[in-house]
Short mmCIF file of C-alpha atoms and ligand atoms in Angstrom, two decimals:
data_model
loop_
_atom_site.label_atom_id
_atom_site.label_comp_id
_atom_site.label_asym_id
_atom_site.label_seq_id
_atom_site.Cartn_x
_atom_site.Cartn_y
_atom_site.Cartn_z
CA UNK P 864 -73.23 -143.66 127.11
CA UNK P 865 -71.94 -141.53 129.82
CA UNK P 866 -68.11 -141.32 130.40
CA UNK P 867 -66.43 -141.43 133.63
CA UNK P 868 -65.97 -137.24 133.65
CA UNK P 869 -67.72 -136.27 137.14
CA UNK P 870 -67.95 -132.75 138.00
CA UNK P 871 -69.86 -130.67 140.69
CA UNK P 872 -70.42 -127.68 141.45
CA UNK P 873 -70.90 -126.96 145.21
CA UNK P 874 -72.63 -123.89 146.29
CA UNK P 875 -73.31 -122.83 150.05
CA UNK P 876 -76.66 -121.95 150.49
CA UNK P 877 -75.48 -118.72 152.45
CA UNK P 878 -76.62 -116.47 149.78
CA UNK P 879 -77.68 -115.97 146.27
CA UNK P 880 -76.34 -118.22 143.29
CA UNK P 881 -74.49 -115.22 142.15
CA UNK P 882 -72.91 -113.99 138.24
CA UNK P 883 -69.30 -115.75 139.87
CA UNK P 884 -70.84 -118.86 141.28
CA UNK P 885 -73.42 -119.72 138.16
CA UNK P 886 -69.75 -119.09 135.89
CA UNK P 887 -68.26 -121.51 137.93
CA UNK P 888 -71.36 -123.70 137.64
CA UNK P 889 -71.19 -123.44 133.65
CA UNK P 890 -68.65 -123.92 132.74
CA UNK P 891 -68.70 -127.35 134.95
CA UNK P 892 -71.71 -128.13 133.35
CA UNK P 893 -70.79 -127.74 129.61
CA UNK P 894 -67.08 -129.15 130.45
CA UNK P 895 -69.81 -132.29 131.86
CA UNK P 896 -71.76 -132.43 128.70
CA UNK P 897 -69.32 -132.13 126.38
CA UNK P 898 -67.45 -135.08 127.36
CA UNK P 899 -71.14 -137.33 127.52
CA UNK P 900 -70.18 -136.89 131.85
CA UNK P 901 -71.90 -136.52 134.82
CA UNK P 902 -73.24 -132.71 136.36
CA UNK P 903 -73.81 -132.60 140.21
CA UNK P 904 -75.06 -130.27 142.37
CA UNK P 905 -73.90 -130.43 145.98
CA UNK P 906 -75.20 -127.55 148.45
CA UNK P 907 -72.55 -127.34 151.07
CA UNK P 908 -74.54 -126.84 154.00
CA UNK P 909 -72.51 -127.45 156.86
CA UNK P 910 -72.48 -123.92 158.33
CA UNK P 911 -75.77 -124.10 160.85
CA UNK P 912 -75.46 -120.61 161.50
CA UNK P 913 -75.58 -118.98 158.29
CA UNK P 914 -77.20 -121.33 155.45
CA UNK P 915 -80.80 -121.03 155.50
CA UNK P 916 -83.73 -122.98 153.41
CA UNK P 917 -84.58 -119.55 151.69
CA UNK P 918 -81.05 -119.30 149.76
CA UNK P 919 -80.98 -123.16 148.96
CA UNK P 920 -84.57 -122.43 146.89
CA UNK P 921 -83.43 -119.71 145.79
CA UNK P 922 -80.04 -121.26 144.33
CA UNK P 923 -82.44 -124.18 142.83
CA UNK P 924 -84.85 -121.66 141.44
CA UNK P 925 -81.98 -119.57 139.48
CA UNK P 926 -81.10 -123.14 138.11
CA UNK P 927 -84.48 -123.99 137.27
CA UNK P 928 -84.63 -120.42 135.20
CA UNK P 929 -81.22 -120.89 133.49
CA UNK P 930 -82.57 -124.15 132.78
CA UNK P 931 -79.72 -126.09 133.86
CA UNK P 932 -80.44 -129.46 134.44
CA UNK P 933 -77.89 -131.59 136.56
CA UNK P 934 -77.80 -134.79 136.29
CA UNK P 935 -77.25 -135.69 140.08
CA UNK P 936 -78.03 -134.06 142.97
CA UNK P 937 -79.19 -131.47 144.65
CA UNK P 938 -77.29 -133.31 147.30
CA UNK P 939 -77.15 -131.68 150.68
CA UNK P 940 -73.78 -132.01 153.17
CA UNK P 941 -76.39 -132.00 156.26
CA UNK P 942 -77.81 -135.10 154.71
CA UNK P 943 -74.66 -136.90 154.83
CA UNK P 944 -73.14 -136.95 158.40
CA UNK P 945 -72.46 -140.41 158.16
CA UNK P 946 -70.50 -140.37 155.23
CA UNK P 947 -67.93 -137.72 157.87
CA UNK P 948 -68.38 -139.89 160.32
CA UNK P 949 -67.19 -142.76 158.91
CA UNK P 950 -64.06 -141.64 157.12
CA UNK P 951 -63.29 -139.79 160.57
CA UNK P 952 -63.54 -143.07 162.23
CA UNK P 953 -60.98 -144.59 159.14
CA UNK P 954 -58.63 -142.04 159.63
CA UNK P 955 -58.47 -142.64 163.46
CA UNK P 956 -58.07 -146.16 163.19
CA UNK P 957 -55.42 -146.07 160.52
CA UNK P 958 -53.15 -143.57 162.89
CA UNK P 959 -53.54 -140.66 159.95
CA UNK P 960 -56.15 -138.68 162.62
CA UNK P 961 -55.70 -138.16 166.53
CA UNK P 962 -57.37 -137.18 169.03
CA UNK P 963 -56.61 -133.81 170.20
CA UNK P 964 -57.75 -132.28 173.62
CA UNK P 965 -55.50 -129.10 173.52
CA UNK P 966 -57.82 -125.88 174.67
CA UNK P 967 -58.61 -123.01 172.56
CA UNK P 968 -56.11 -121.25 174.67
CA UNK P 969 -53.69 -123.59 174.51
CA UNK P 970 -53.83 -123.37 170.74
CA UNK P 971 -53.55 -120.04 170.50
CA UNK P 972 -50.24 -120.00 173.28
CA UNK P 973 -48.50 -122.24 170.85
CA UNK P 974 -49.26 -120.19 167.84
CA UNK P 975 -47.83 -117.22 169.66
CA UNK P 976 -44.83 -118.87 170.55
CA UNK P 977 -44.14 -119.93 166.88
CA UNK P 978 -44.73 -116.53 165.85
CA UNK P 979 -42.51 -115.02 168.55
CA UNK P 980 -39.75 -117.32 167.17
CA UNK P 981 -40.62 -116.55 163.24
CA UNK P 982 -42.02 -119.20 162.62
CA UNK P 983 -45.36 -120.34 160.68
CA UNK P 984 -47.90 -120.36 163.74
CA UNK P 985 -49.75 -123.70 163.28
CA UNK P 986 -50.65 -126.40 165.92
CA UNK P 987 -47.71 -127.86 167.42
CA UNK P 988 -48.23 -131.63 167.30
CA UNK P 989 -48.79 -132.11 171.18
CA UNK P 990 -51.71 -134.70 170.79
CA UNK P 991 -49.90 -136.17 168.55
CA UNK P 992 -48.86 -139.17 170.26
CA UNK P 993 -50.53 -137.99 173.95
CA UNK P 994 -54.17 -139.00 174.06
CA UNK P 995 -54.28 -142.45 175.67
CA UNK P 996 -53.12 -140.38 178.82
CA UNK P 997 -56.24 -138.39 178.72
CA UNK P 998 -59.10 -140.03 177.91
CA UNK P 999 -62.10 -137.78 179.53
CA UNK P 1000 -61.66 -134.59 178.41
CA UNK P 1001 -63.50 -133.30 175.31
CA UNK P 1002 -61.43 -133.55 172.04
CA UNK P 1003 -61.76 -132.37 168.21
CA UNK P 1004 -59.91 -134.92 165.62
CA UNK P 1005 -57.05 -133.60 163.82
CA UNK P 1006 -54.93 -134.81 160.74
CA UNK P 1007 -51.16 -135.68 161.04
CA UNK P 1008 -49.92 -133.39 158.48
CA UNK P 1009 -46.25 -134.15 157.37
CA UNK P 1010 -43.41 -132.20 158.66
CA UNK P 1011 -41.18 -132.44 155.71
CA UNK P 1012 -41.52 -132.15 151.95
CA UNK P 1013 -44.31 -130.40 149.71
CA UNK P 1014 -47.94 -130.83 148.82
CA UNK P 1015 -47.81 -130.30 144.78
CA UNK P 1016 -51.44 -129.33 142.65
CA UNK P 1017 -50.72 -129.53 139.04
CA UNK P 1018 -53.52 -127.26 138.41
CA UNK P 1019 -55.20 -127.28 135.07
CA UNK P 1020 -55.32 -123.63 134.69
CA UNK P 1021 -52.68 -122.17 137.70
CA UNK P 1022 -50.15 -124.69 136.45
CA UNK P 1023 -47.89 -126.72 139.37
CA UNK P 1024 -48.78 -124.61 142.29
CA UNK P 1025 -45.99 -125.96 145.57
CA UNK P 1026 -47.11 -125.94 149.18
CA UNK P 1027 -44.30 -126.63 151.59
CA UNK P 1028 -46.05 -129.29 154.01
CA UNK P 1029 -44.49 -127.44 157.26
CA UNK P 1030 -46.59 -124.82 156.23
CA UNK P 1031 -49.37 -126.91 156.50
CA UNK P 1032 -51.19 -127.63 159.91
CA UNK P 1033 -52.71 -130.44 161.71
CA UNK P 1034 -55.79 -129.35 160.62
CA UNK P 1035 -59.35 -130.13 163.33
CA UNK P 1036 -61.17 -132.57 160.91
CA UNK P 1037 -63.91 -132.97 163.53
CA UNK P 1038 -64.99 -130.52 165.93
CA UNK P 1039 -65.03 -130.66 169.78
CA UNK P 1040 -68.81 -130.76 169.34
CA UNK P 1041 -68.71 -133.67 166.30
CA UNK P 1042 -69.07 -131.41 163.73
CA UNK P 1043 -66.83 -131.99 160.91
CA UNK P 1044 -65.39 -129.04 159.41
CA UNK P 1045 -65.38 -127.85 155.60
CA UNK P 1046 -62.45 -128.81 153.62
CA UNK P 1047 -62.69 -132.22 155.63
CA UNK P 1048 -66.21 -132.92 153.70
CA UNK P 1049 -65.36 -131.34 150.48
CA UNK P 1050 -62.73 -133.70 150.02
CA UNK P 1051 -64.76 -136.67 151.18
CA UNK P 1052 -68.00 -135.79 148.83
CA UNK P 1053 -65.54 -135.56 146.20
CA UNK P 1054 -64.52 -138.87 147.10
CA UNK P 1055 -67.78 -140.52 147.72
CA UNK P 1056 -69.14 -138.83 144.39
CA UNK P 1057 -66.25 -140.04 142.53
CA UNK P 1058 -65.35 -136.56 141.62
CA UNK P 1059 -63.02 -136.26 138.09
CA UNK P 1060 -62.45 -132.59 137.99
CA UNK P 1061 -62.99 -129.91 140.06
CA UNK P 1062 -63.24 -126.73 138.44
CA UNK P 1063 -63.81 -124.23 141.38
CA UNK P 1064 -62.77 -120.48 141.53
CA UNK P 1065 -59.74 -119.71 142.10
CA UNK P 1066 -60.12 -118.07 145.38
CA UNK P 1067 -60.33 -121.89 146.92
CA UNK P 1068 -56.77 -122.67 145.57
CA UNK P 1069 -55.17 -122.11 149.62
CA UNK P 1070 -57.94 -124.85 150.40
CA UNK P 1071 -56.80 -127.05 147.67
CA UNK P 1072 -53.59 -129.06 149.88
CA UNK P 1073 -55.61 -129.49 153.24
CA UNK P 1074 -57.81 -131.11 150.96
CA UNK P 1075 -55.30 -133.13 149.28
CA UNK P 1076 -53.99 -133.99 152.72
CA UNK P 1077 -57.27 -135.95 153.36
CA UNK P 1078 -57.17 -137.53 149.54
CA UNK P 1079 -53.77 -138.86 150.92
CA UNK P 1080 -54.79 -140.15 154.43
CA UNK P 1081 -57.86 -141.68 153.26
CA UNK P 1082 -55.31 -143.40 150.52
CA UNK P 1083 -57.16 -141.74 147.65
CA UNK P 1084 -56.05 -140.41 143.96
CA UNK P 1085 -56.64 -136.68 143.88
CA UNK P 1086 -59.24 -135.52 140.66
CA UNK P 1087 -58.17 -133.27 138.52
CA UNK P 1088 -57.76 -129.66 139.33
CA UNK P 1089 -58.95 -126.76 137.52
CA UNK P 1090 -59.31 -123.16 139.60
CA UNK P 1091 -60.75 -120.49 137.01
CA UNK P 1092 -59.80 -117.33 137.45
CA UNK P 1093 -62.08 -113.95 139.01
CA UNK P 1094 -64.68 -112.26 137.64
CA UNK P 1095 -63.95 -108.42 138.35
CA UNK P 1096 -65.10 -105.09 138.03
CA UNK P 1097 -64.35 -102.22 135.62
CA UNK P 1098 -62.57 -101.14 138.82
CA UNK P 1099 -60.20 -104.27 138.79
CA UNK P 1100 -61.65 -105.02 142.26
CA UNK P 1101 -63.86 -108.13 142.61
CA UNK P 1102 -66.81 -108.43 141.53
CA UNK P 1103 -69.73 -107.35 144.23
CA UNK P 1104 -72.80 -105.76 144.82
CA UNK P 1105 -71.09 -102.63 144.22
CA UNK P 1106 -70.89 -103.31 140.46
CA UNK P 1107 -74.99 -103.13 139.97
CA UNK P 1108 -77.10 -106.63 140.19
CA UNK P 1109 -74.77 -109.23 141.14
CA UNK P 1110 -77.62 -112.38 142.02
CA UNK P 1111 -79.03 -114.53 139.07
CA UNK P 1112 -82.44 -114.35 140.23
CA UNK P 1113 -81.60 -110.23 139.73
CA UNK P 1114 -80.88 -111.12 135.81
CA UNK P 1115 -84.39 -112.44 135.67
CA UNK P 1116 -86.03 -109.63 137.30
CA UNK P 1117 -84.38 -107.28 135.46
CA UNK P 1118 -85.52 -108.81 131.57
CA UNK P 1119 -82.62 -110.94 131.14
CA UNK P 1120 -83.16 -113.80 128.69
CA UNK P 1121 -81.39 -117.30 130.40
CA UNK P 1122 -79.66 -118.08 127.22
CA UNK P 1123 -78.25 -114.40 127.28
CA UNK P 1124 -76.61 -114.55 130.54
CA UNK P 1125 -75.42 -117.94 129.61
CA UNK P 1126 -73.68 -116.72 126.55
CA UNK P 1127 -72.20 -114.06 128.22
CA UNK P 1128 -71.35 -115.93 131.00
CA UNK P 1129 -69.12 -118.50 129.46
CA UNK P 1130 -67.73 -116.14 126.82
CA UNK P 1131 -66.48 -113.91 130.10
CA UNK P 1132 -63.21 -116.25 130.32
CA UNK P 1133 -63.82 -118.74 127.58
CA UNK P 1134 -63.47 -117.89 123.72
CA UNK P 1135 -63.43 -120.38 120.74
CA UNK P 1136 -62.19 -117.95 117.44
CA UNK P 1137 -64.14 -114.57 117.60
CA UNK P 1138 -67.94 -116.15 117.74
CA UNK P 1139 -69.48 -114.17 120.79
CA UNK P 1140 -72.84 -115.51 120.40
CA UNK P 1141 -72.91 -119.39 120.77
CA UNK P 1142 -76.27 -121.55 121.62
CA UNK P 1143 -75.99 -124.28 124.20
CA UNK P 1144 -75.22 -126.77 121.39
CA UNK P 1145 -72.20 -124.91 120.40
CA UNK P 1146 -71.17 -124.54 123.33
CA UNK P 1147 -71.03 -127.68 124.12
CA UNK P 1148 -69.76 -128.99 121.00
CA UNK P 1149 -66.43 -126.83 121.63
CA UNK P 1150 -65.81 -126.48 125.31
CA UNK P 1151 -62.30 -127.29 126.62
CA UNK P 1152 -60.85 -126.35 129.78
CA UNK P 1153 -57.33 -125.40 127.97
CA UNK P 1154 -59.08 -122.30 126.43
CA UNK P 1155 -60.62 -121.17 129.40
CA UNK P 1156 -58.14 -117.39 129.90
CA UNK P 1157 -55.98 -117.30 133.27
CA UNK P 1158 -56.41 -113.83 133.57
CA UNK P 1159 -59.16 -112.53 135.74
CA UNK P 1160 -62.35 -111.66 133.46
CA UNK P 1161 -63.71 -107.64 133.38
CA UNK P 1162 -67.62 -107.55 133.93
CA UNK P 1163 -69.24 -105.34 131.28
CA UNK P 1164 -72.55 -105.14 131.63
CA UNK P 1165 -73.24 -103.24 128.17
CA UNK P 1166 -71.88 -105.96 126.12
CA UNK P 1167 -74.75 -108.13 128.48
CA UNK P 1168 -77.14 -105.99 127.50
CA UNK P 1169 -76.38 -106.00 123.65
CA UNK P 1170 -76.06 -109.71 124.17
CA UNK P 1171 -79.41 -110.15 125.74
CA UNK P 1172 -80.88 -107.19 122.87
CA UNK P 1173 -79.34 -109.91 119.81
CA UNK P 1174 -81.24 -112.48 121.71
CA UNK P 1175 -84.40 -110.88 121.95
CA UNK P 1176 -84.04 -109.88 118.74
CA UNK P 1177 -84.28 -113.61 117.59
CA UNK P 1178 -86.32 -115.09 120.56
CA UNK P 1179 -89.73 -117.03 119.49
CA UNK P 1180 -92.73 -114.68 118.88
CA UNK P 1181 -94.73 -116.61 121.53
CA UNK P 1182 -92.24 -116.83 124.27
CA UNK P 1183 -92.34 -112.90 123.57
CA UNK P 1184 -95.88 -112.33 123.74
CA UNK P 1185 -96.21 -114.97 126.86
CA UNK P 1186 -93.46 -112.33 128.52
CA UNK P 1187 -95.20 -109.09 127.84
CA UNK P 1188 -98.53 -110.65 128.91
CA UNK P 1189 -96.75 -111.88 131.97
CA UNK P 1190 -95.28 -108.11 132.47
CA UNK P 1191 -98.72 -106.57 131.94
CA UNK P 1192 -100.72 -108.90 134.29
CA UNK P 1193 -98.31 -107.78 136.88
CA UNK P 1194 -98.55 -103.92 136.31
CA UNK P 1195 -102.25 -104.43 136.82
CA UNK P 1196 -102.88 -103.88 132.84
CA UNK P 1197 -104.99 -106.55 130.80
CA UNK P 1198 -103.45 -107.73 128.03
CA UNK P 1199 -106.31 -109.22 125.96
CA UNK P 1200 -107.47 -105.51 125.19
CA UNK P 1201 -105.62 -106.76 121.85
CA UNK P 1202 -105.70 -109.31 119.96
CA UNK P 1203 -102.73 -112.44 120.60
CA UNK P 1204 -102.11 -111.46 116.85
CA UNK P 1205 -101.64 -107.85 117.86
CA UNK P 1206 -100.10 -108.72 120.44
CA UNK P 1207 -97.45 -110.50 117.88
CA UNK P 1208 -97.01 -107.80 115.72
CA UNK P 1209 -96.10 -105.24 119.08
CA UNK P 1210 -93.79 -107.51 120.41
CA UNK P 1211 -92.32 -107.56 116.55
CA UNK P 1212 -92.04 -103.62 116.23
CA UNK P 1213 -90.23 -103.75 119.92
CA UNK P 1214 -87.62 -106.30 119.73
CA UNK P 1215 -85.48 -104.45 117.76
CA UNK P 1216 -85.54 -101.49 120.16
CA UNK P 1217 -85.58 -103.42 123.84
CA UNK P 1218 -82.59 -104.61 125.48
CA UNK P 1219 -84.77 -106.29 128.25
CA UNK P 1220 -87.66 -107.75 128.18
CA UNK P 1221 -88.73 -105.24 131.35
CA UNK P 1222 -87.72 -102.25 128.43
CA UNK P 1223 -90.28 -103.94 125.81
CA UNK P 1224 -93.07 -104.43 128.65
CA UNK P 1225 -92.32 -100.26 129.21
CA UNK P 1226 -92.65 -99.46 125.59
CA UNK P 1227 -95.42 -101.65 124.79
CA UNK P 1228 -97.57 -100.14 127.70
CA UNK P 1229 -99.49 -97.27 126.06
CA UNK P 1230 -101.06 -100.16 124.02
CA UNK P 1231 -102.99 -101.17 126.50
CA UNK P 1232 -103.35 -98.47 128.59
CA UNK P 1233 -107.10 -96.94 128.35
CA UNK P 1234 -105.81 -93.41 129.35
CA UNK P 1235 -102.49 -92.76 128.52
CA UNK P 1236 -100.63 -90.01 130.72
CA UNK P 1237 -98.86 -87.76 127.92
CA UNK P 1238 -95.22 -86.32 128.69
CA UNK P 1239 -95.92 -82.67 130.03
CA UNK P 1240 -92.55 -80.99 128.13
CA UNK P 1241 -93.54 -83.43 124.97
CA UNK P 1242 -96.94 -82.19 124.66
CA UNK P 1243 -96.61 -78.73 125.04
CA UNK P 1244 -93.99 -78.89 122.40
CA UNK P 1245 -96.30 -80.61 120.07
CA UNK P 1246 -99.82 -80.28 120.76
CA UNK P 1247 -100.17 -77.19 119.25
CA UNK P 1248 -103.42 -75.16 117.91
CA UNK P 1249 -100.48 -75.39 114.31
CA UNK P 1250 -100.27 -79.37 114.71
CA UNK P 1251 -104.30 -79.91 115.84
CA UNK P 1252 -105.34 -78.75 112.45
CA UNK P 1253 -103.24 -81.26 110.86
CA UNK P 1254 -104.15 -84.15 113.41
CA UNK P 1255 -107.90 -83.47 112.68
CA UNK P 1256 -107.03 -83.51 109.14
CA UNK P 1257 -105.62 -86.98 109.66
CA UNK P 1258 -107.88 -88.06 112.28
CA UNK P 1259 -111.02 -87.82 109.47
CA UNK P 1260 -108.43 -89.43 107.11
CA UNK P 1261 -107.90 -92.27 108.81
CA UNK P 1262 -111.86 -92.99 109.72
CA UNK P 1263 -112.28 -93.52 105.92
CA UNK P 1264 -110.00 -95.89 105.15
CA UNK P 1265 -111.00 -99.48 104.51
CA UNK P 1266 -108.72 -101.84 106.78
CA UNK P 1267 -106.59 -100.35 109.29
CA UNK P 1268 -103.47 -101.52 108.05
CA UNK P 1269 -99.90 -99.68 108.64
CA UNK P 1270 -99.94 -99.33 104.30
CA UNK P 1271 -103.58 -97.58 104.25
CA UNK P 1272 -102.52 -95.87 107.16
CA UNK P 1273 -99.31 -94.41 105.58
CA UNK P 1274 -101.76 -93.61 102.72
CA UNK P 1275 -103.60 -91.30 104.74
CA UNK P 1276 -100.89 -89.49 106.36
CA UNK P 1277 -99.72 -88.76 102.73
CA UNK P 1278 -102.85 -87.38 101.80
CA UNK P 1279 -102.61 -85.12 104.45
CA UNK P 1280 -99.02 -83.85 104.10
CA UNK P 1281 -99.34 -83.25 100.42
CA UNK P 1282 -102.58 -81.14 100.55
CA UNK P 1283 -101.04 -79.18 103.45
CA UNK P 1284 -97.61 -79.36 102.04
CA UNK P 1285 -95.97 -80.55 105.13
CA UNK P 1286 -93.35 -82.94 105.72
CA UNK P 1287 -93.96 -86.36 107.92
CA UNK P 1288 -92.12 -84.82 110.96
CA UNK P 1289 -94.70 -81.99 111.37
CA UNK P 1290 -97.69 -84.72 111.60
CA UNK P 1291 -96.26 -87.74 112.90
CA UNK P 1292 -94.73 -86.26 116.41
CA UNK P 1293 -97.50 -84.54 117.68
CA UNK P 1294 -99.75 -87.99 116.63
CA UNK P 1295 -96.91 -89.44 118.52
CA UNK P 1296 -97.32 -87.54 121.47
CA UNK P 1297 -101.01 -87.91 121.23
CA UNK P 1298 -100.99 -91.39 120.82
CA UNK P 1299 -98.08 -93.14 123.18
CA UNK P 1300 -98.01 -90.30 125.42
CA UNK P 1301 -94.20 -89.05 124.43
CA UNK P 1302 -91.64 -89.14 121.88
CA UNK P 1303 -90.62 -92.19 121.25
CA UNK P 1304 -91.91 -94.87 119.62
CA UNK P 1305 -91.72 -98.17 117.04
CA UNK P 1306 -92.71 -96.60 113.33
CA UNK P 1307 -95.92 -94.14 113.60
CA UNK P 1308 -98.31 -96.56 110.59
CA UNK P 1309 -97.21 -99.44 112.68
CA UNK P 1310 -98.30 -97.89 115.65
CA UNK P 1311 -101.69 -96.43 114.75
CA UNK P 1312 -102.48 -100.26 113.00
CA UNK P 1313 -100.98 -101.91 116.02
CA UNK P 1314 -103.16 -99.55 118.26
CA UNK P 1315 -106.01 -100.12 116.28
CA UNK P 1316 -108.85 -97.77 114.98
CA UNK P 1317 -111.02 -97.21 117.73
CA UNK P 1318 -107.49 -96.58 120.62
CA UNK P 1319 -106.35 -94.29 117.87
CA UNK P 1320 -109.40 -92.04 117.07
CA UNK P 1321 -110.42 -91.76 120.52
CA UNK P 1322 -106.69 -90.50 121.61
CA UNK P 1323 -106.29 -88.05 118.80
CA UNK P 1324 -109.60 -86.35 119.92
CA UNK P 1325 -107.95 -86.94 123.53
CA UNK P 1326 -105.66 -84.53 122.12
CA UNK P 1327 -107.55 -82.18 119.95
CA UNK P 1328 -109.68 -81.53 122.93
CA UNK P 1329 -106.83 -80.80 125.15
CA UNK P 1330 -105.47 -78.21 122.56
CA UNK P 1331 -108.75 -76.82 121.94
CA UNK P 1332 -109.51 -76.44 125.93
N1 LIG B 255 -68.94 -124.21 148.81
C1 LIG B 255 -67.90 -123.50 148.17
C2 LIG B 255 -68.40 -122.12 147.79
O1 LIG B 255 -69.57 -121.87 147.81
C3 LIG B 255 -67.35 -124.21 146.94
C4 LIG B 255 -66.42 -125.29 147.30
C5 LIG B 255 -65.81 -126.06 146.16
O2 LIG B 255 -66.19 -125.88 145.00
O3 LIG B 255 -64.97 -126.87 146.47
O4 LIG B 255 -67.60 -121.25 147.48
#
C-alpha cells in the first residue's frame, strides 16, 4: 500500500550528483519510504547549453552505486515540452499570462528607471493589457504577478517565510524563442507529478514564491515545503571542491562503502538520540522531517572516514574479498596467487586497520606481489648482518614445521627468541621488513601463514642475500 506522500528530487544534469545534492536526495528518499510514498527522480534538463548526456549517466550511475532505487522516474524536463506548453497555453487563455513584446532594452530602461526612483527594478506591466495592438512582433509569455499583498511559504523547516508580492515580477514563463524557463516547469512537474513535499536545499527558497505564483494561476494547492539547510565547510563557507572530493562517484573511487556515505550523509543534519551508525532499515523506521537541524551542517571528513572504517569493519567477507580482487585486477596484480580462503583471512587481518577499501587493497598488496620493493630507510634499519642471523635462524625454523599455521608459526619464532634470548621486536621487524617490504603490517604469524610457506621462505632468503651481498 503506498500512501499519497510524493517526493522528488530534481537534479540538473550540469554536473556531478554531488555530497549536497545526494543529502538532499536522501533524505527525500527515506522521508518517501518511511511514510510507504512515492521516490522520483526528475533530471531538470532544460538548460541546452550546459546539461550534457555525460553528467545525466553519471548522476544515474552514483544512484545505481548508493543503491538507491526510485520508484519513478528518471524523468527528463526535455521529454516533456508539451506538458509547458500546455499549461502556457491555460494560463494565456485564463488572462493569468500575457503576451509580452517589450525588447531586452526596453526591459532593462524600465528597470533603470525604477531603480533611479528607489524602487524594486522589476518589469513594469506595459504588456499587460497592450498586445492585441501588436500582434507581429516576437513575444515571450509573462505572468501577471499581483501588485498588492504577500506571497506566504509556511516552510517546514524555515518556518513562515513573507514575500511582499510588489517585490515580485511579471516573471517570462516562456521565452521569445518558446522555451519555457525554470521555475515555470518546476512548478508544473510538481504539479503534473502530484508532488506532496518538496524538500530542496535551502538555497532555492528565493525561487520558492515565483513558483507559488504559477501554483496560484494554474489554480493549484501548493505541496508542502521543506528547504534543508547547507552543508559547509570547516571554514563555514559552502561546501565545494575546495573542501577535498566533493562528487559521489569521488566517494566510490576513493574506497567509500555506499552504506557509509549514506550514514553519514543523513546523520550530517538529521539525528534520532545519539545512534550515529543507523542501517537503511533504521533509518527509515525513524525519519521525520521535524528532526532534521536548521542550522547549516559542518563537513568532517574524519568522522566519514571512521564511519566508513566501522563499516568495513562489519562488511561481508565476500563483498571484501570481491573488492580487493577487483582492486588487484586493476593494479595489474593477480589475485588467485592465493587461495579465495586466503584471500578471506587477509581481508580479515585488514579490516580492522583500513579506513577505505583503496587503504586495504594498499596493505594487502605485498601478498601478491612476486617481488616486493622493500622501504630503503626500513631496510637499512633492519636488515642487518645482527638481525640475518636471527632470520636464518627462523627461516630453518619455520621449514620444519608441520602446517603453516599463524600458532606453529608463533611456535617457531619462540624457539628462536628463547635460544638467542631475544625479545619478539628484535626478530619480527626485520622479518617484517623482509617480508611486506616496510614497517607496517597486520600481526607478523598471521602474516607469514597468510603469505604462505613458499612467499615466505623465498623472501627471507630475498633478504639474507641482500644482507650478505
Ligand atoms: N534542479 C535544481 C538543482 O539542481 C533543483 C530544483 C528543485 O529541487 O526544485 O538545484
Amino acid at each position: 500500500m503506498t500512501s499519497d506522500i510524493r517526493v522528488r528530487f530534481a537534479p540538473s544534469n550540469t554536473g556531478h550528483l554531488h555530497i549536497g545534492g545526494a543529502r538532499t536526495a536522501l533524505f527525500n528518499w527515506f522521508f518517501a519510504k518511511h511514510h510507504a510514498g512515492t521516490a522520483i527522480l526528475r533530471i531538470e534538463d532544460t538548460d541546452r547549453q550546459r546539461s550534457t548526456e555525460e553528467y545525466y549517466d553519471a548522476i544515474l550511475e552514483a544512484f545505481e552505486w548508493l543503491g538507491l532505487e526510485w520508484d519513478e522516474g528518471p524523468y527528463r524536463q526535455s521529454n516533456r515540452m508539451d506538458l509547458y506548453q500546455e499549461a502556457a497555453e491555460k494560463l494565456l487563455s485564463s488572462g493569468a499570462a500575457f503576451r509580452c513584446t517589450c525588447t531586452p532594452e526596453e526591459v532593462n530602461a524600465m528597470r533603470e528607471r525604477a531603480r533611479a526612483k528607489g524602487k524594486t527594478p522589476k518589469y513594469d506591466g506595459t504588456c499587460r493589457d497592450r498586445y492585441e495592438k501588436e500582434p507581429n512582433v516576437p513575444f515571450c509569455l509573462r505572468l501577471r504577478a499581483a501588485d498588492t499583498g504577500e506571497t506566504i511559504v509556511d516552510d517546514i523547516l524555515a518556518g513562515e517565510v513573507v514575500f511582499e508580492n510588489s517585490q515580485l515580477d511579471d516573471m517570462v514563463i516562456v521565452r521569445t524563442d518558446g522555451m519555457p524557463t525554470y521555475n515555470f516547469c518546476v512548478a508544473v512537474d510538481d504539479i503534473d507529478m502530484r508532488i506532496s513535499h518538496v524538500i530542496r536545499g535551502n538555497d532555492h527558497l528565493s525561487n520558492t514564491p515565483k513558483q507559488v505564483l504559477v501554483y496560484q494561476a494554474l489554480q493549484e494547492a501548493t505541496p508542502k515545503f521543506a528547504h534543508i539547510s547547507m552543508i559547509l565547510g570547516s571554514d563555514k563557507k559552502r561546501l565545494s571542491k575546495r573542501h577535498g572530493a566533493d562528487s559521489v562517484l569521488e566517494y566510490k573511487e576513493r574506497g567509500f562503502l555506499p552504506e557509509a556515505l549514506i550514514n553519514y550523509l543523513v546523520r550530517l543534519g538529521w539525528s534520532h538520540g545519539d545512534q550515529e551508525i543507523f542501517s537503511k532499515d533504521e533509518i527509515i523506521a525513524n525519519f521525520a522531517l521535524e528532526n532534521l537541524n536548521r542550522s547549516a551542517a559542518i563537513f568532517n571528513p574524519e568522522k566519514l572516514l571512521w564511519l566508513n572504517q566501522e563499516y568495513i569493519k562489519s562488511a561481508d567477507g565476500g563483498f571484501l574479498v570481491d573488492s580487493l580482487d577487483a582492486g588487484l585486477r586493476k593494479q595489474g596484480l593477480p589475485p588467485d596467487v592465493l587461495s579465495r580462503k586466503t584471500r578471506e583471512g587477509i581481508v580479515d587481518e585488514l579490516r580492522t586497520r583500513s579506513s577505505t577499501l583503496v587503504d586495504m587493497i594498499e596493505g594487502a598488496r605485498f601478498f601478491f606481489e612476486d617481488d616486493i620493493e622493500l622501504d630503503e630507510k626500513a631496510a637499512s634499519k633492519f636488515l642487518t648482518s645482527e638481525s640475518s642471523e636471527l632470520m636464518l635462524k627462523l627461516r630453518n625454523e619455520l621449514n620444519k614445521i608441520d602446517a603453516f599455521s599463524s600458532e606453529n608459526v608463533k611456535s617457531a619464532f619462540h624457539r628462536v627468541m628463547d635460544e638467542e634470548a631475544v625479545k619478539l621486536g628484535k626478530l619480527a621487524q626485520p622479518v617484517r621488513v623482509a617480508i611486506t617490504g616496510g614497517t607496517i603490517s597486520p600481526g607478523i604469524f598471521e602474516t607469514l601463514s597468510l603469505l604462505g610457506r613458499d612467499r615466505s621462505l623465498y623472501r627471507l632468503d630475498a633478504a639474507l642475500g641482500r644482507v650478505n651481498q
